[in-house]
mmCIF file of C-alpha atoms in Angstrom:
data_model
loop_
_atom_site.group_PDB
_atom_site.id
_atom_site.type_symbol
_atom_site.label_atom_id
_atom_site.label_comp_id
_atom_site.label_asym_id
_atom_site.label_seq_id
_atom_site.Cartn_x
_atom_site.Cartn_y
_atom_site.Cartn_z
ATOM 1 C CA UNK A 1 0.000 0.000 0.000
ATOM 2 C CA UNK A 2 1.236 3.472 -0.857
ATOM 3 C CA UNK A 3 0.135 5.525 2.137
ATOM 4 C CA UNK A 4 0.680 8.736 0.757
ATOM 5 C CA UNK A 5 -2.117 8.061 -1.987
ATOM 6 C CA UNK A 6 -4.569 6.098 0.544
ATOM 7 C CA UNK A 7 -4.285 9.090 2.948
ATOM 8 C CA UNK A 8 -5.665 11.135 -0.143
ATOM 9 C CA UNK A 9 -8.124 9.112 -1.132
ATOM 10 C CA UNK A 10 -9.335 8.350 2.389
ATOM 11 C CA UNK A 11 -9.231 12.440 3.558
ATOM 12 C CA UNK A 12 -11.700 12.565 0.070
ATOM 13 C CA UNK A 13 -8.735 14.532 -1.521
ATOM 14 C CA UNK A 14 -8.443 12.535 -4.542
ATOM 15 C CA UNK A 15 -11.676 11.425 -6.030
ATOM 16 C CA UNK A 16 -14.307 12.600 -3.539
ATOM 17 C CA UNK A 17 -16.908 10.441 -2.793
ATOM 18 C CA UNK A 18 -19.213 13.362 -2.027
ATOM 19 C CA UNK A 19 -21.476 15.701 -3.154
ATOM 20 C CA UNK A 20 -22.668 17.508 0.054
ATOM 21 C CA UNK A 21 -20.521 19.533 2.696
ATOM 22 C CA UNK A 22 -22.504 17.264 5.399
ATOM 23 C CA UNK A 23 -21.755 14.318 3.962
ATOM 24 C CA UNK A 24 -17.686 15.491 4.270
ATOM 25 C CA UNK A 25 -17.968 16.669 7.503
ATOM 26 C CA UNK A 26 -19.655 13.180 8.642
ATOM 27 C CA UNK A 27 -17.250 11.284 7.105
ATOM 28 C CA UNK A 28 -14.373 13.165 9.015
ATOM 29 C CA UNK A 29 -16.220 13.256 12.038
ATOM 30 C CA UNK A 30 -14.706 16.726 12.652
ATOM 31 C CA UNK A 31 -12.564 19.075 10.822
ATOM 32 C CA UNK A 32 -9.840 21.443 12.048
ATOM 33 C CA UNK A 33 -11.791 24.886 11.205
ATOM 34 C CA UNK A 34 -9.019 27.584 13.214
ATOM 35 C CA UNK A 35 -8.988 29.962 10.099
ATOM 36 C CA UNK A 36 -12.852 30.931 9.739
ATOM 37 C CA UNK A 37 -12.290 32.292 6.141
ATOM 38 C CA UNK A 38 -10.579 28.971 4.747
ATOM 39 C CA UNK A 39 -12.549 25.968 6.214
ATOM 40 C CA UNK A 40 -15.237 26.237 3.783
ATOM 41 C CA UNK A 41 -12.143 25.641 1.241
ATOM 42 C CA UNK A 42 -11.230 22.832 2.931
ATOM 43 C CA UNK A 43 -14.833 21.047 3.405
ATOM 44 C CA UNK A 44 -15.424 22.261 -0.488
ATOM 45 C CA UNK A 45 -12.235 21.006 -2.054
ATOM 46 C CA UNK A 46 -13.528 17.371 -0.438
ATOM 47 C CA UNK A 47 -16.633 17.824 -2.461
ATOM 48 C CA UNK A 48 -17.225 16.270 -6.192
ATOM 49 C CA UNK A 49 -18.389 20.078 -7.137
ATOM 50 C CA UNK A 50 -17.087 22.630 -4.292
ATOM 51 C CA UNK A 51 -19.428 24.994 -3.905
ATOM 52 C CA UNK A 52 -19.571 28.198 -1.477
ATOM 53 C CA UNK A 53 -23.550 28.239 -2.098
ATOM 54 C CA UNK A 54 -23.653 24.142 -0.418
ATOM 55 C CA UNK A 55 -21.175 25.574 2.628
ATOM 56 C CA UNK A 56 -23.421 28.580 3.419
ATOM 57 C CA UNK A 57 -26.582 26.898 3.270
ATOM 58 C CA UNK A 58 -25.412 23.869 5.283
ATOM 59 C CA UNK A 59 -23.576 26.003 7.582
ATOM 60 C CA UNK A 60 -26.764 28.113 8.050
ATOM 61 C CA UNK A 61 -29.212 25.735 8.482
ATOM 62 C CA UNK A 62 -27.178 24.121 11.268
ATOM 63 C CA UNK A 63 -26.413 20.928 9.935
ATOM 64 C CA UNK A 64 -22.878 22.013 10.113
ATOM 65 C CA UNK A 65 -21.541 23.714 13.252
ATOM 66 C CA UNK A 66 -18.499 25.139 14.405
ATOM 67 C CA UNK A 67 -17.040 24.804 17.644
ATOM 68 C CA UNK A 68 -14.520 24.630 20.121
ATOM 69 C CA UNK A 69 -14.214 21.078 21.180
ATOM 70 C CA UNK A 70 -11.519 18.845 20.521
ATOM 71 C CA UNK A 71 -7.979 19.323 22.576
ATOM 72 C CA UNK A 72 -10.179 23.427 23.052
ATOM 73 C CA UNK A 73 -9.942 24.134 19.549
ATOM 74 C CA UNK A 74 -12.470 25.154 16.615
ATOM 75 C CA UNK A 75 -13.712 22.205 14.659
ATOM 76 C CA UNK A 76 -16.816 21.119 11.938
ATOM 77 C CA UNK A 77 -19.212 18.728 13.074
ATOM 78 C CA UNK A 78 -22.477 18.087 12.117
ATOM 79 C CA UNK A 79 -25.896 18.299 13.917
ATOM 80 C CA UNK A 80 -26.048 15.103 14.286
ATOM 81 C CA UNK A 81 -23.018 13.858 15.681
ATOM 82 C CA UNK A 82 -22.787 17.340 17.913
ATOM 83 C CA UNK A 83 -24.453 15.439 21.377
ATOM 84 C CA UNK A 84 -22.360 12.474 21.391
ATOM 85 C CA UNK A 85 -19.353 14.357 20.737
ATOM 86 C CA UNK A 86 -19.891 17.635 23.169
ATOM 87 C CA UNK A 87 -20.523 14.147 25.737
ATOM 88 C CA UNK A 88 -17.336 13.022 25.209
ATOM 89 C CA UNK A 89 -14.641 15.471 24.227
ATOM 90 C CA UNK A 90 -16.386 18.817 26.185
ATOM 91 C CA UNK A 91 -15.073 17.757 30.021
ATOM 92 C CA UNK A 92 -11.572 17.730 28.585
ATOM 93 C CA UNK A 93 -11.411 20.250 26.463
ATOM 94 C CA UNK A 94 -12.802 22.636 29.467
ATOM 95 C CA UNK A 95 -9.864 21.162 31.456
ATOM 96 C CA UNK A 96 -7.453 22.176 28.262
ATOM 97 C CA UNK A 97 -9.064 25.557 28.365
ATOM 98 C CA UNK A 98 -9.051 25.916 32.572
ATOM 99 C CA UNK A 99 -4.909 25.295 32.237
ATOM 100 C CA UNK A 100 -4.371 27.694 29.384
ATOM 101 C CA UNK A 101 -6.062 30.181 31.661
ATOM 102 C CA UNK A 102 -4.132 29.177 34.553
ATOM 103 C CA UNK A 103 -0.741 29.698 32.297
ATOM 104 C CA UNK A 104 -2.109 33.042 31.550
ATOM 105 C CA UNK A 105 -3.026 33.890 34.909
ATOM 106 C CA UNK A 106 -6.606 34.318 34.453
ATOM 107 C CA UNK A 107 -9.144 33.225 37.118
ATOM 108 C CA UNK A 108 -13.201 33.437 36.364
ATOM 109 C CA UNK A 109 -15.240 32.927 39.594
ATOM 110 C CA UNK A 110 -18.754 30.600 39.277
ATOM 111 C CA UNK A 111 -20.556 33.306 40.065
ATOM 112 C CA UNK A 112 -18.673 35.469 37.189
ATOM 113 C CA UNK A 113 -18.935 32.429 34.839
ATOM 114 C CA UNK A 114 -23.414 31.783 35.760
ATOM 115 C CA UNK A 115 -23.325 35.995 35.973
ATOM 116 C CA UNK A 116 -21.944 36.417 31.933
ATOM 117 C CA UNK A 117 -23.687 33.482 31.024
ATOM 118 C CA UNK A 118 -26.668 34.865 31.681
ATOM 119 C CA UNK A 119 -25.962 37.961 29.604
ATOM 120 C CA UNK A 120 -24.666 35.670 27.195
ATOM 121 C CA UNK A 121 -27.690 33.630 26.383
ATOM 122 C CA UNK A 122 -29.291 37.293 26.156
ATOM 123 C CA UNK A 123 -27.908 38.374 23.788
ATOM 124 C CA UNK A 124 -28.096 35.576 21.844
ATOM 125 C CA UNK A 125 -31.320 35.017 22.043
ATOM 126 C CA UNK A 126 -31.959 38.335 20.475
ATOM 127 C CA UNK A 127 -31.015 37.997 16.682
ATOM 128 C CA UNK A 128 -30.577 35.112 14.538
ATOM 129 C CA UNK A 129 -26.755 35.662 14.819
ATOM 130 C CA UNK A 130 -24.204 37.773 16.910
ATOM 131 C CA UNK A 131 -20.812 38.555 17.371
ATOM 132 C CA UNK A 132 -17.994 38.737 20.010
ATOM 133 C CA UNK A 133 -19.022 42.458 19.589
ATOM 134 C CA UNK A 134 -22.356 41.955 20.130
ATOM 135 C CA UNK A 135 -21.596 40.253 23.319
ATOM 136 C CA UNK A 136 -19.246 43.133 24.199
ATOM 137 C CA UNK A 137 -21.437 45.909 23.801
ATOM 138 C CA UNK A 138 -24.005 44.034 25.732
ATOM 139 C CA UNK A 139 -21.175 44.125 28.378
ATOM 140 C CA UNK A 140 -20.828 47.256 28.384
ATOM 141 C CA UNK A 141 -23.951 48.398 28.156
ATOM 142 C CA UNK A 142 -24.317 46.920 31.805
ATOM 143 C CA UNK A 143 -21.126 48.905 33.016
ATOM 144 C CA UNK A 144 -19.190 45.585 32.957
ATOM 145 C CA UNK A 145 -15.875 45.964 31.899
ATOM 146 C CA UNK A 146 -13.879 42.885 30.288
ATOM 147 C CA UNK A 147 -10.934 42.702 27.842
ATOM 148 C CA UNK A 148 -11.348 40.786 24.818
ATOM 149 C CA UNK A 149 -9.022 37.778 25.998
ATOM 150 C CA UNK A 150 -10.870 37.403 28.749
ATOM 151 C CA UNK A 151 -14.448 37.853 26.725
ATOM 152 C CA UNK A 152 -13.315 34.526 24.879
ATOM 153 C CA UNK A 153 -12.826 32.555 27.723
ATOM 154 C CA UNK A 154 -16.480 33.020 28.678
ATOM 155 C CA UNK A 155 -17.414 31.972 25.006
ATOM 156 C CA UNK A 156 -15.529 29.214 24.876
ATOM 157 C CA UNK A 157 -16.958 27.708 27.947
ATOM 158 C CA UNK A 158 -20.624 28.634 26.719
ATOM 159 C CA UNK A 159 -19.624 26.750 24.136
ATOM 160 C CA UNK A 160 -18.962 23.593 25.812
ATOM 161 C CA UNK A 161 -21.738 23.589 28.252
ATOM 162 C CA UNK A 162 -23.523 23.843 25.041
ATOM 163 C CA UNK A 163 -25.349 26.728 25.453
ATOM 164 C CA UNK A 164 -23.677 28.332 22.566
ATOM 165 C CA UNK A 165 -22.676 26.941 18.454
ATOM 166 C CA UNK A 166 -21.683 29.058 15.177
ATOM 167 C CA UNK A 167 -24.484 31.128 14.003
ATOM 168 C CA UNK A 168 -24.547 32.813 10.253
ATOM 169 C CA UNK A 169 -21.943 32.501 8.221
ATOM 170 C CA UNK A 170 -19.813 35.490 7.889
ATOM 171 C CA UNK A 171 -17.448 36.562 5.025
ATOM 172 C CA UNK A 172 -14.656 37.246 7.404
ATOM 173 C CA UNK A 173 -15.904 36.911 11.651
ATOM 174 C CA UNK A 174 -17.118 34.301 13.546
ATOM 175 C CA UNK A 175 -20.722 34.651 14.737
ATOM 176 C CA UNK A 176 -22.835 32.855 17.535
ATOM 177 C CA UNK A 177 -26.252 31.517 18.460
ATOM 178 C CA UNK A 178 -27.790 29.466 20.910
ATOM 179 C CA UNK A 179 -27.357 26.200 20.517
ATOM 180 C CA UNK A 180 -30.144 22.894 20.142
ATOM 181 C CA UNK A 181 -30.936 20.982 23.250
ATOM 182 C CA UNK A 182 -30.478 17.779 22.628
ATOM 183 C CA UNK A 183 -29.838 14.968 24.123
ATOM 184 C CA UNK A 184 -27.488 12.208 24.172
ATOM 185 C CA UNK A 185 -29.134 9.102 23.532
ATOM 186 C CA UNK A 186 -25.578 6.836 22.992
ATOM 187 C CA UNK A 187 -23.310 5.627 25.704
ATOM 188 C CA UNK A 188 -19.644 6.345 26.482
ATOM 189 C CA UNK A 189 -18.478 2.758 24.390
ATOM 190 C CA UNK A 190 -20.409 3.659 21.394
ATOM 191 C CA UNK A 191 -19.335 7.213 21.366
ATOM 192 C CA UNK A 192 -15.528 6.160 21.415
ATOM 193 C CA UNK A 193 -16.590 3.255 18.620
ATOM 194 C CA UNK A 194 -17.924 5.864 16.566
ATOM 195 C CA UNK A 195 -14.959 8.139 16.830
ATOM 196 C CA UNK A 196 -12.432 5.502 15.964
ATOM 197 C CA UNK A 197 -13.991 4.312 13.020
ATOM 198 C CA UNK A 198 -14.666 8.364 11.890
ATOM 199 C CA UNK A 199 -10.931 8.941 12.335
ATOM 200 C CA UNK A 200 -9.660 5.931 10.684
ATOM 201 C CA UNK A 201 -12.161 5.326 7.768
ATOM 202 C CA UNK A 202 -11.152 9.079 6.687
ATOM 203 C CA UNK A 203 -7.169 9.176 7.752
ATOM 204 C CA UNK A 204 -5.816 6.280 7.400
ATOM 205 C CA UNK A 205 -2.773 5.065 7.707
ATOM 206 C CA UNK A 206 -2.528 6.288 10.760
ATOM 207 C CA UNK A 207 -0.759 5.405 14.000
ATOM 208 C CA UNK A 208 -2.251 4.880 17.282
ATOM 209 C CA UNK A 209 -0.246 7.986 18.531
ATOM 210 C CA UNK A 210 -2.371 10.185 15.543
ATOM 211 C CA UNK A 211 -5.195 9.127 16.750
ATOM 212 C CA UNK A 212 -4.286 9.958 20.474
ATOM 213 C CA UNK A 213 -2.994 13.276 18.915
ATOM 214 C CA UNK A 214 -5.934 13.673 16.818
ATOM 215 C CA UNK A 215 -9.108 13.262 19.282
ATOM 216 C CA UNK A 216 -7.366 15.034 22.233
ATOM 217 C CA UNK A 217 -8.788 11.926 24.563
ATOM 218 C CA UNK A 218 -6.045 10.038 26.895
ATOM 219 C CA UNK A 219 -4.773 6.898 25.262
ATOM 220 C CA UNK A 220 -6.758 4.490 27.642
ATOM 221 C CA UNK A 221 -10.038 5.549 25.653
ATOM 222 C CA UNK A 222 -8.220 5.779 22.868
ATOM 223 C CA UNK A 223 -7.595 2.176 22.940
ATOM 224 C CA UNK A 224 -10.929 1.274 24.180
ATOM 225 C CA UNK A 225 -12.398 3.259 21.028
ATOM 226 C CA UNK A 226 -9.897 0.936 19.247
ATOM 227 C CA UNK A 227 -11.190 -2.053 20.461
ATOM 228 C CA UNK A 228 -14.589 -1.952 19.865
ATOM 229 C CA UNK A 229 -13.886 -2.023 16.115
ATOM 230 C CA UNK A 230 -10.726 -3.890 16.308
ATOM 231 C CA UNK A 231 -12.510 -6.320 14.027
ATOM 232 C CA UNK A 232 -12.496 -3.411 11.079
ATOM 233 C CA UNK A 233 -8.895 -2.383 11.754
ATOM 234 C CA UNK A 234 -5.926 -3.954 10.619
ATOM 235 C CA UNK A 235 -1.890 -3.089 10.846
ATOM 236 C CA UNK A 236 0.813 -2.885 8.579
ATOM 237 C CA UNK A 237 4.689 -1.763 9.117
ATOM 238 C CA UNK A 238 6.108 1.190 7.440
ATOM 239 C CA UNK A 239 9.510 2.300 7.509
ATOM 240 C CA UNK A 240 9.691 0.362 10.666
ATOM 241 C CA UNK A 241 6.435 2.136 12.055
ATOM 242 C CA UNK A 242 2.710 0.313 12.372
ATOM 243 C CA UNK A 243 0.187 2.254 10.402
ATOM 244 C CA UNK A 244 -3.466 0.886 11.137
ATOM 245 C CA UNK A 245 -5.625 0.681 8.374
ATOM 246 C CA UNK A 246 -9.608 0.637 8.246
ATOM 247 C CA UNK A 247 -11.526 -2.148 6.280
ATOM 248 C CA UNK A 248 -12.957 0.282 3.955
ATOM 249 C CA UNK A 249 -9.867 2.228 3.052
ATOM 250 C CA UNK A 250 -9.274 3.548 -0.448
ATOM 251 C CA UNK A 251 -6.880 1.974 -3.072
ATOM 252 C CA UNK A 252 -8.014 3.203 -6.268
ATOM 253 C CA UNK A 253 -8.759 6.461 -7.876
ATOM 254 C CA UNK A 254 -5.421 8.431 -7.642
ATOM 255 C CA UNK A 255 -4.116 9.885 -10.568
ATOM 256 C CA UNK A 256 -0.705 10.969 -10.674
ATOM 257 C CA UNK A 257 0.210 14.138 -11.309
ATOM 258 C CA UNK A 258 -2.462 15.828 -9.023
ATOM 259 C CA UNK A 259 -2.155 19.325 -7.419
ATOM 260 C CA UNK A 260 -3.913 20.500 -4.407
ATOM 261 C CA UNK A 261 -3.747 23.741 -2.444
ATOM 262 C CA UNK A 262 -4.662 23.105 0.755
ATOM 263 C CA UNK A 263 -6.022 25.704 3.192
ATOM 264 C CA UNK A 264 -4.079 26.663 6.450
ATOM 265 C CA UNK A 265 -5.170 23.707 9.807
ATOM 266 C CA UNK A 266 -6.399 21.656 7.207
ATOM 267 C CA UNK A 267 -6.677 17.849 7.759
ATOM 268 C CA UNK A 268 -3.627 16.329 5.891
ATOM 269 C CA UNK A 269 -1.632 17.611 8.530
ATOM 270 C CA UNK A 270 -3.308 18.225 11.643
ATOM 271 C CA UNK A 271 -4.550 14.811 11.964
ATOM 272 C CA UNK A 272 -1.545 13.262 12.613
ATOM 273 C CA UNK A 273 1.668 13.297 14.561
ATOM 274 C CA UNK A 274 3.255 11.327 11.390
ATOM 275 C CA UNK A 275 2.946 13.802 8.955
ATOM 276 C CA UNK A 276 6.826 12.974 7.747
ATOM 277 C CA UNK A 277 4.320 10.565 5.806
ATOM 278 C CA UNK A 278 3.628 13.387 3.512
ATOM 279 C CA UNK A 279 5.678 16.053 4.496
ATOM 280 C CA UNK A 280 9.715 16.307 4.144
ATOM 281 C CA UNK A 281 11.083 16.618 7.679
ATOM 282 C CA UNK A 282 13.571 19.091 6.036
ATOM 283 C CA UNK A 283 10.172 21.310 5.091
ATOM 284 C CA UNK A 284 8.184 21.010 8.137
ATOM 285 C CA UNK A 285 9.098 24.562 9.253
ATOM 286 C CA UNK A 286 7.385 25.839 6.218
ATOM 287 C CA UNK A 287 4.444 23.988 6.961
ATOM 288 C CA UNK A 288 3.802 24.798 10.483
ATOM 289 C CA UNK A 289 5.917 26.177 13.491
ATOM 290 C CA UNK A 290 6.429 24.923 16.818
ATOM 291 C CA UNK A 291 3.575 27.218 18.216
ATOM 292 C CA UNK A 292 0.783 25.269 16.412
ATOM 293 C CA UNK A 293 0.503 27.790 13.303
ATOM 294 C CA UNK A 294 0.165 25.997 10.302
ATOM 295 C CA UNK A 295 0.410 27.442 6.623
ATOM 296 C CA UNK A 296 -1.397 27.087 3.382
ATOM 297 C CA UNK A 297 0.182 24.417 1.377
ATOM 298 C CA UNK A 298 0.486 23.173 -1.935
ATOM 299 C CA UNK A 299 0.424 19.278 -2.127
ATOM 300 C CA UNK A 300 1.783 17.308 -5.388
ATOM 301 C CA UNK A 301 1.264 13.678 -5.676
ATOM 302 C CA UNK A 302 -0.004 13.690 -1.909
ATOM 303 C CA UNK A 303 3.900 15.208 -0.969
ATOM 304 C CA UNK A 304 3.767 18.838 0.518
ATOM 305 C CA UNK A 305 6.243 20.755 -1.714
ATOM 306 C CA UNK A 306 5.597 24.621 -1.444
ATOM 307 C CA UNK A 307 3.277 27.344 0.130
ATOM 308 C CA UNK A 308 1.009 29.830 -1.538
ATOM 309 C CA UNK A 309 -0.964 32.856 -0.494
ATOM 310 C CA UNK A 310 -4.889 32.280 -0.412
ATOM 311 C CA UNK A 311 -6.051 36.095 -0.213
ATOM 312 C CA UNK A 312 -4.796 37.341 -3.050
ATOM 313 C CA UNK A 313 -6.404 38.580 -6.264
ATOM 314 C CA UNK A 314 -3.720 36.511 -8.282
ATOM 315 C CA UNK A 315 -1.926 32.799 -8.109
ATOM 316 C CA UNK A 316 0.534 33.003 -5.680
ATOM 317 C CA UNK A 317 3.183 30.535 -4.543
ATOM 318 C CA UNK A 318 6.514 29.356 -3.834
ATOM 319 C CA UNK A 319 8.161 25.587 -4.005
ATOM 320 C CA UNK A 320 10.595 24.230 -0.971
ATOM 321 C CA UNK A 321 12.203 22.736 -4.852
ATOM 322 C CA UNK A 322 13.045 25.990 -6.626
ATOM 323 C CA UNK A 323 13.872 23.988 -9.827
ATOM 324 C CA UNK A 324 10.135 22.277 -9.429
ATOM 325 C CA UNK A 325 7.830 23.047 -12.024
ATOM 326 C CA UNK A 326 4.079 22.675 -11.676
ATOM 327 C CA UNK A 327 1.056 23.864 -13.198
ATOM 328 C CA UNK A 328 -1.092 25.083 -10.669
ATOM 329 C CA UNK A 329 -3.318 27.337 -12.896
ATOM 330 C CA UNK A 330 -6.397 24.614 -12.627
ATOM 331 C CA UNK A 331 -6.371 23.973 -9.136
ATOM 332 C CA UNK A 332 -6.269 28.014 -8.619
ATOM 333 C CA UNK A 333 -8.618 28.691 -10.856
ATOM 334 C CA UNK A 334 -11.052 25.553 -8.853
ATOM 335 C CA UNK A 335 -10.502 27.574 -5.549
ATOM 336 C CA UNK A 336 -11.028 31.356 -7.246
ATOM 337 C CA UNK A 337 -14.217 29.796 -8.743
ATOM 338 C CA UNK A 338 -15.809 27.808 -5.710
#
């Protein structure tokens, strides 16, 4: 098996399977969405016919959400799966959250926290969509004074007790609205099940330390998540590694010669700690830095092999090769267009 073409083909970079931008997300389970502007690009270029039109009116409608939630970052998930996840991934993602605070010295009281969220739930109740500034000047408007920083903390955490999910989509800021109740109806073994086979159904080969990476959880769930469909997984070595590798994983449908450019946090990369799969060690600093900033990317043949510059009115690049030549006119021309 060539894992740099089954990690394609499985991610739905090569020969999407789908039509619909809920359809993607489900099959991913959830996306890396840290750059609001660029992860409709990367739920679109998954698409047979990548459309901004499908994004907006999923994303609208609320069949798509965006959240923080895994290791207290901003992902896509659908409707659907949002209970079972916001079950399983919220209580550590508020403890990811509580130490960042801690490391930046920031303390919220209960009675600040239930005080805000009040305010909070306001506000949002209101309009069909707000914004951070929305919740500021509501804020202010009751003489409470609060830096933006700490503003975000209090969203965040409204987010995760689930009183809060994305609201309209913007062209350029995030906006908010009270979430759904719903309930939960699946228990802890099923909701790990159901993660495992979302991560490795859409990312593999992948190692059990991706996967650990990946879903934020500690490795015993991990594990158990493994488990429960250990009957669909199976493992192969890889330059000495073991890469685990889904029953329905994709073979066929690669055609050399391909060239993607893939939006800042997208998937290829963040989903794994072995990116070296698909990424020259020697290039990972143009990829991403130590801080957790990661770059647009141009991919050729599934191999990262340059950067380019998705704001711009014009094509834009540069190759880690300086000798490489590529055409990316048609894959520029399928994100100008989208």
């Amino acid at each position: 098996m060539n894992p740099v073409t089954a990690r394609l083909l499985n991610q739905q970079l090569a020969a999407p399977q789908y039509s619909s931008p809920v359809q993607v997300v489900a099959h991913m389970g959830a996306m890396q969405a840290q750059e609001y502007r660029m992860m409709r690009w990367a739920v679109a270029m998954r698409t047979s016919r990548p459309s901004i039109e499908a994004f907006r009116k999923a994303y609208d409608s609320g069949a798509i959400m965006r959240q923080h939630l895994m290791r207290g970052t901003w992902q896509l998930i659908t409707a659907t799966d949002r209970p079972w996840m916001m079950e399983l991934f919220a209580p550590k993602a508020k403890a990811v959250i509580t130490g960042w605070m801690k490391a930046n010295r920031i303390d919220i009281p209960n009675d600040e926290q239930r005080h805000i969220r009040d305010i909070i739930i306001e506000t949002a109740g209101s309009k069909d969509s707000v914004t951070e500034q929305d919740f500021a000047q509501a804020l202010t408007e009751r003489d409470i004074l609060m830096d933006k920083h700490r503003l975000s903390y209090h969203i965040r955490f409204n987010e995760l007790l689930g009183v809060l999910t994305s609201g309209l989509l913007d062209d350029r800021k995030a906006t908010y609205r009270l979430a759904p109740e719903t309930a939960n109806t699946i228990g802890r073994d099923e909701s790990l099940a159901l993660m495992a086979r979302k991560y490795f159904q859409s990312r593999c080969p992948a190692t059990f330390e991706d996967f650990v990476w990946w879903s934020g959880l500690g490795a015993s769930d991990c594990r158990r998540g493994m488990e429960l469909i250990s009957q669909e997984l199976h493992a192969e070595k890889w330059h000495g590694r073991e890469f685990l590798i889904h029953e329905s994983c994709r073979t066929h449908g690669f055609r050399k010669g391909s060239v993607l450019l893939v939006p800042p946090y997208d998937e290829y990369l963040i989903a794994y700690k072995s990116r070296d799969v698909v990424l020259p060690p020697e290039y990972s600093h143009k990829a991403h830095n130590n801080s957790g900033i990661f770059y647009p990317i141009v991919v050729h043949d599934g191999t990262v092999c340059g950067n380019w510059s998705p704001f711009r009115k014009t094509l834009q690049y540069s190759l880690f090769d300086g000798n490489a030549q590529l055409d990316l006119s048609r894959e520029w021309d399928r994100y100008s267009s989208y």
